[in-house]
Structure formats: structure tokens, C-alpha cells
Amino acid sequence: MLPNAETRVVVELVDGPIESGPILESLSDLDAGAHSLFLGKTRRRTADKETDHLVYDAYRPMALAELRRLADAAADRWQLKRVVVIHRLGRVDLGEASIAIAASSGHRREVFEAIPWLLDEIKSDVPIWKQEHWSDGLTEWVHP
């Protein structure tokens, strides 16, 4: 469920691909001059290791509650018109998005400050765990 005129904040955990088009459309507000979308995607290399794919797991009830708390805090702190946070769970292949954070506001400064803050807080506070699957067949749980 993406935001509409009555919904300011949306957080979701999804088990499939994250589509950016509907997210961007959901930010629309005639009083919002700034719309921004961050997509965190699986990259091929981490330091000297080559990634095959990632797997994300979460304690869903707590993860959703924490995502909501953080998104509400960002919306209030930066007076955002809309906030969307979607995190993917399960397998995420190279080039696919594992997280989308989007926001709209009256001016660019608010979204430029809110989105990195949200990402950092999500990585440190939300019970979502990432497992790297390396091209050599080894796996490793990665913790912030």
C-alpha cells in the first residue's frame, strides 16, 4: 500500500522485487517541490570479495514497528509530505533493490537530509539481517 492523500507514511516488508515507478508516483503532492528516491541495490563486489547474491531475514513484527517509528520520526523532524520505506526479504540478486526509501517535501534540503538519516537508522536499529552469498560458495552474516 503506497501513500495517498490520507496516508503520509508507508512502510512495507516485501518478498519480491521493489518497483520504483509506483513509489515515485505515490510521492505526488501539489505542495511538494522535492521528490527523492534512494534504491539500495546488490553490488557485485565488497572489498576483495565477489557477491553471488544476498539473503535478508527479519523479525517481521518488530521490523515493521521500527520502520514505522523511524519513518514517522523523519516525517515529523523534516516536515515531509510523504515517506515510503520498503525493504525486501529473501533472496536479492545482483543489481536488484533490497531497500527503497522515498520522500517528498516542500524543498530539497529536507529530503536530502531525511533519506540518509533514515537509511543509517534502519541499518543500526531495525531487526533485518543480511547474509552474503559469495561467488566462492561461502556465506557470511553481515552486521552493521
PDB file of C-alpha atoms in Angstrom:
ATOM      1  CA  MET A   1       0.000   0.000   0.000  1.00  0.00           C
ATOM      2  CA  LEU A   2       1.582   3.248  -1.133  1.00  0.00           C
ATOM      3  CA  PRO A   3       0.724   6.683   0.283  1.00  0.00           C
ATOM      4  CA  ASN A   4      -2.255   8.645  -0.928  1.00  0.00           C
ATOM      5  CA  ALA A   5      -3.845  11.934   0.105  1.00  0.00           C
ATOM      6  CA  GLU A   6      -4.746  10.471   3.516  1.00  0.00           C
ATOM      7  CA  THR A   7      -1.561   8.464   4.080  1.00  0.00           C
ATOM      8  CA  ARG A   8       1.646  10.270   4.952  1.00  0.00           C
ATOM      9  CA  VAL A   9       3.892   7.306   5.803  1.00  0.00           C
ATOM     10  CA  VAL A  10       4.069   3.786   4.385  1.00  0.00           C
ATOM     11  CA  VAL A  11       6.448   1.028   5.466  1.00  0.00           C
ATOM     12  CA  GLU A  12       6.494  -2.458   3.980  1.00  0.00           C
ATOM     13  CA  LEU A  13       8.470  -5.668   4.019  1.00  0.00           C
ATOM     14  CA  VAL A  14       8.169  -7.425   0.664  1.00  0.00           C
ATOM     15  CA  ASP A  15       9.200 -10.822  -0.637  1.00  0.00           C
ATOM     16  CA  GLY A  16       9.629  -9.822  -4.268  1.00  0.00           C
ATOM     17  CA  PRO A  17      11.076  -7.071  -6.454  1.00  0.00           C
ATOM     18  CA  ILE A  18      10.716  -3.423  -5.469  1.00  0.00           C
ATOM     19  CA  GLU A  19       9.160  -1.336  -8.241  1.00  0.00           C
ATOM     20  CA  SER A  20      10.327   2.284  -8.243  1.00  0.00           C
ATOM     21  CA  GLY A  21       7.670   3.734 -10.572  1.00  0.00           C
ATOM     22  CA  PRO A  22       4.710   3.361  -8.207  1.00  0.00           C
ATOM     23  CA  ILE A  23       6.823   4.654  -5.318  1.00  0.00           C
ATOM     24  CA  LEU A  24       7.703   7.843  -7.172  1.00  0.00           C
ATOM     25  CA  GLU A  25       4.084   8.335  -8.261  1.00  0.00           C
ATOM     26  CA  SER A  26       2.938   7.965  -4.655  1.00  0.00           C
ATOM     27  CA  LEU A  27       5.042  10.953  -3.564  1.00  0.00           C
ATOM     28  CA  SER A  28       2.936  13.358  -5.585  1.00  0.00           C
ATOM     29  CA  ASP A  29       1.662  16.353  -3.658  1.00  0.00           C
ATOM     30  CA  LEU A  30       0.971  19.787  -5.157  1.00  0.00           C
ATOM     31  CA  ASP A  31       2.776  21.367  -2.192  1.00  0.00           C
ATOM     32  CA  ALA A  32       5.896  19.197  -2.616  1.00  0.00           C
ATOM     33  CA  GLY A  33       8.604  20.666  -4.798  1.00  0.00           C
ATOM     34  CA  ALA A  34      11.142  17.976  -3.927  1.00  0.00           C
ATOM     35  CA  HIS A  35      10.760  14.256  -4.573  1.00  0.00           C
ATOM     36  CA  SER A  36      13.627  11.874  -3.917  1.00  0.00           C
ATOM     37  CA  LEU A  37      14.103   8.105  -4.129  1.00  0.00           C
ATOM     38  CA  PHE A  38      17.031   6.053  -2.842  1.00  0.00           C
ATOM     39  CA  LEU A  39      17.441   2.445  -4.008  1.00  0.00           C
ATOM     40  CA  GLY A  40      19.971   0.231  -2.256  1.00  0.00           C
ATOM     41  CA  LYS A  41      20.979  -2.467  -4.747  1.00  0.00           C
ATOM     42  CA  THR A  42      23.089  -5.613  -4.547  1.00  0.00           C
ATOM     43  CA  ARG A  43      26.557  -4.861  -5.885  1.00  0.00           C
ATOM     44  CA  ARG A  44      28.987  -7.310  -7.412  1.00  0.00           C
ATOM     45  CA  ARG A  45      31.983  -6.622  -5.163  1.00  0.00           C
ATOM     46  CA  THR A  46      32.504  -5.937  -1.485  1.00  0.00           C
ATOM     47  CA  ALA A  47      36.169  -5.130  -0.867  1.00  0.00           C
ATOM     48  CA  ASP A  48      38.055  -8.022  -2.491  1.00  0.00           C
ATOM     49  CA  LYS A  49      35.142 -10.493  -2.491  1.00  0.00           C
ATOM     50  CA  GLU A  50      32.646 -11.150  -5.270  1.00  0.00           C
ATOM     51  CA  THR A  51      28.984 -11.424  -4.317  1.00  0.00           C
ATOM     52  CA  ASP A  52      26.700 -14.024  -5.869  1.00  0.00           C
ATOM     53  CA  HIS A  53      23.528 -12.848  -4.102  1.00  0.00           C
ATOM     54  CA  LEU A  54      22.178 -11.646  -0.746  1.00  0.00           C
ATOM     55  CA  VAL A  55      19.516 -13.071   1.548  1.00  0.00           C
ATOM     56  CA  TYR A  56      17.635 -10.874   4.022  1.00  0.00           C
ATOM     57  CA  ASP A  57      15.717 -12.116   7.030  1.00  0.00           C
ATOM     58  CA  ALA A  58      13.786 -10.204   9.671  1.00  0.00           C
ATOM     59  CA  TYR A  59      11.697 -10.457  12.761  1.00  0.00           C
ATOM     60  CA  ARG A  60       8.714  -9.045  10.858  1.00  0.00           C
ATOM     61  CA  PRO A  61       6.518  -7.606  13.636  1.00  0.00           C
ATOM     62  CA  MET A  62       9.385  -5.765  15.291  1.00  0.00           C
ATOM     63  CA  ALA A  63      10.973  -4.734  11.974  1.00  0.00           C
ATOM     64  CA  LEU A  64       7.700  -3.194  10.767  1.00  0.00           C
ATOM     65  CA  ALA A  65       7.196  -1.395  14.077  1.00  0.00           C
ATOM     66  CA  GLU A  66      10.735   0.017  13.989  1.00  0.00           C
ATOM     67  CA  LEU A  67      10.442   1.037  10.336  1.00  0.00           C
ATOM     68  CA  ARG A  68       7.191   2.839  11.163  1.00  0.00           C
ATOM     69  CA  ARG A  69       8.744   4.569  14.186  1.00  0.00           C
ATOM     70  CA  LEU A  70      11.697   5.805  12.136  1.00  0.00           C
ATOM     71  CA  ALA A  71       9.614   6.889   9.132  1.00  0.00           C
ATOM     72  CA  ASP A  72       7.205   8.790  11.404  1.00  0.00           C
ATOM     73  CA  ALA A  73      10.147  10.449  13.149  1.00  0.00           C
ATOM     74  CA  ALA A  74      11.649  11.532   9.814  1.00  0.00           C
ATOM     75  CA  ALA A  75       8.288  12.821   8.561  1.00  0.00           C
ATOM     76  CA  ASP A  76       7.884  14.934  11.692  1.00  0.00           C
ATOM     77  CA  ARG A  77      11.501  16.112  12.003  1.00  0.00           C
ATOM     78  CA  TRP A  78      11.786  17.267   8.370  1.00  0.00           C
ATOM     79  CA  GLN A  79       8.097  18.095   7.799  1.00  0.00           C
ATOM     80  CA  LEU A  80       7.898  15.643   4.912  1.00  0.00           C
ATOM     81  CA  LYS A  81       4.741  15.382   2.812  1.00  0.00           C
ATOM     82  CA  ARG A  82       5.182  11.654   2.135  1.00  0.00           C
ATOM     83  CA  VAL A  83       7.600   8.932   3.254  1.00  0.00           C
ATOM     84  CA  VAL A  84       7.906   5.420   1.837  1.00  0.00           C
ATOM     85  CA  VAL A  85      10.239   2.731   3.195  1.00  0.00           C
ATOM     86  CA  ILE A  86      10.177  -0.684   1.550  1.00  0.00           C
ATOM     87  CA  HIS A  87      12.652  -3.421   2.480  1.00  0.00           C
ATOM     88  CA  ARG A  88      12.887  -6.673   0.595  1.00  0.00           C
ATOM     89  CA  LEU A  89      13.321 -10.008   2.348  1.00  0.00           C
ATOM     90  CA  GLY A  90      14.578 -13.283   0.934  1.00  0.00           C
ATOM     91  CA  ARG A  91      16.987 -13.643  -1.971  1.00  0.00           C
ATOM     92  CA  VAL A  92      18.162 -10.474  -3.735  1.00  0.00           C
ATOM     93  CA  ASP A  93      20.290 -10.992  -6.845  1.00  0.00           C
ATOM     94  CA  LEU A  94      22.943  -8.665  -8.283  1.00  0.00           C
ATOM     95  CA  GLY A  95      21.502  -5.365  -9.456  1.00  0.00           C
ATOM     96  CA  GLU A  96      18.198  -5.827  -7.621  1.00  0.00           C
ATOM     97  CA  ALA A  97      16.983  -3.426  -4.930  1.00  0.00           C
ATOM     98  CA  SER A  98      16.883  -4.559  -1.323  1.00  0.00           C
ATOM     99  CA  ILE A  99      15.603  -1.242   0.039  1.00  0.00           C
ATOM    100  CA  ALA A 100      13.757   1.803  -1.244  1.00  0.00           C
ATOM    101  CA  ILE A 101      13.448   4.995   0.763  1.00  0.00           C
ATOM    102  CA  ALA A 102      11.476   7.828  -0.784  1.00  0.00           C
ATOM    103  CA  ALA A 103      10.266  11.174   0.460  1.00  0.00           C
ATOM    104  CA  SER A 104       8.662  14.363  -0.746  1.00  0.00           C
ATOM    105  CA  SER A 105       8.748  17.793   0.841  1.00  0.00           C
ATOM    106  CA  GLY A 106       8.343  21.450   0.085  1.00  0.00           C
ATOM    107  CA  HIS A 107      12.071  21.897  -0.500  1.00  0.00           C
ATOM    108  CA  ARG A 108      15.060  19.718  -1.428  1.00  0.00           C
ATOM    109  CA  ARG A 109      17.050  20.160   1.783  1.00  0.00           C
ATOM    110  CA  GLU A 110      14.501  18.178   3.806  1.00  0.00           C
ATOM    111  CA  VAL A 111      14.555  15.087   1.578  1.00  0.00           C
ATOM    112  CA  PHE A 112      18.348  15.311   1.151  1.00  0.00           C
ATOM    113  CA  GLU A 113      18.724  15.191   4.947  1.00  0.00           C
ATOM    114  CA  ALA A 114      15.922  12.772   5.783  1.00  0.00           C
ATOM    115  CA  ILE A 115      16.773   9.901   3.448  1.00  0.00           C
ATOM    116  CA  PRO A 116      20.408   9.307   4.582  1.00  0.00           C
ATOM    117  CA  TRP A 117      19.309   9.654   8.201  1.00  0.00           C
ATOM    118  CA  LEU A 118      16.599   7.034   7.657  1.00  0.00           C
ATOM    119  CA  LEU A 119      18.994   4.621   5.966  1.00  0.00           C
ATOM    120  CA  ASP A 120      21.561   4.904   8.759  1.00  0.00           C
ATOM    121  CA  GLU A 121      18.912   4.437  11.460  1.00  0.00           C
ATOM    122  CA  ILE A 122      17.373   1.452   9.656  1.00  0.00           C
ATOM    123  CA  LYS A 123      20.763  -0.241   9.366  1.00  0.00           C
ATOM    124  CA  SER A 124      21.509   0.254  13.069  1.00  0.00           C
ATOM    125  CA  ASP A 125      18.087  -0.200  14.719  1.00  0.00           C
ATOM    126  CA  VAL A 126      15.817  -2.461  12.657  1.00  0.00           C
ATOM    127  CA  PRO A 127      15.970  -6.257  13.134  1.00  0.00           C
ATOM    128  CA  ILE A 128      16.706  -7.080   9.491  1.00  0.00           C
ATOM    129  CA  TRP A 129      19.735  -9.263   8.845  1.00  0.00           C
ATOM    130  CA  LYS A 130      21.786  -9.659   5.670  1.00  0.00           C
ATOM    131  CA  GLN A 131      23.558 -12.827   4.608  1.00  0.00           C
ATOM    132  CA  GLU A 132      26.203 -12.501   1.891  1.00  0.00           C
ATOM    133  CA  HIS A 133      26.471 -15.422  -0.504  1.00  0.00           C
ATOM    134  CA  TRP A 134      29.909 -15.157  -2.094  1.00  0.00           C
ATOM    135  CA  SER A 135      30.825 -16.430  -5.551  1.00  0.00           C
ATOM    136  CA  ASP A 136      33.223 -18.973  -3.962  1.00  0.00           C
ATOM    137  CA  GLY A 137      30.256 -20.696  -2.268  1.00  0.00           C
ATOM    138  CA  LEU A 138      30.875 -19.336   1.236  1.00  0.00           C
ATOM    139  CA  THR A 139      28.234 -17.420   3.186  1.00  0.00           C
ATOM    140  CA  GLU A 140      28.541 -14.798   5.884  1.00  0.00           C
ATOM    141  CA  TRP A 141      26.051 -12.924   8.051  1.00  0.00           C
ATOM    142  CA  VAL A 142      26.849  -9.224   7.865  1.00  0.00           C
ATOM    143  CA  HIS A 143      26.109  -6.973  10.814  1.00  0.00           C
ATOM    144  CA  PRO A 144      26.291  -3.192  10.773  1.00  0.00           C
TER     145      PRO A 144
END
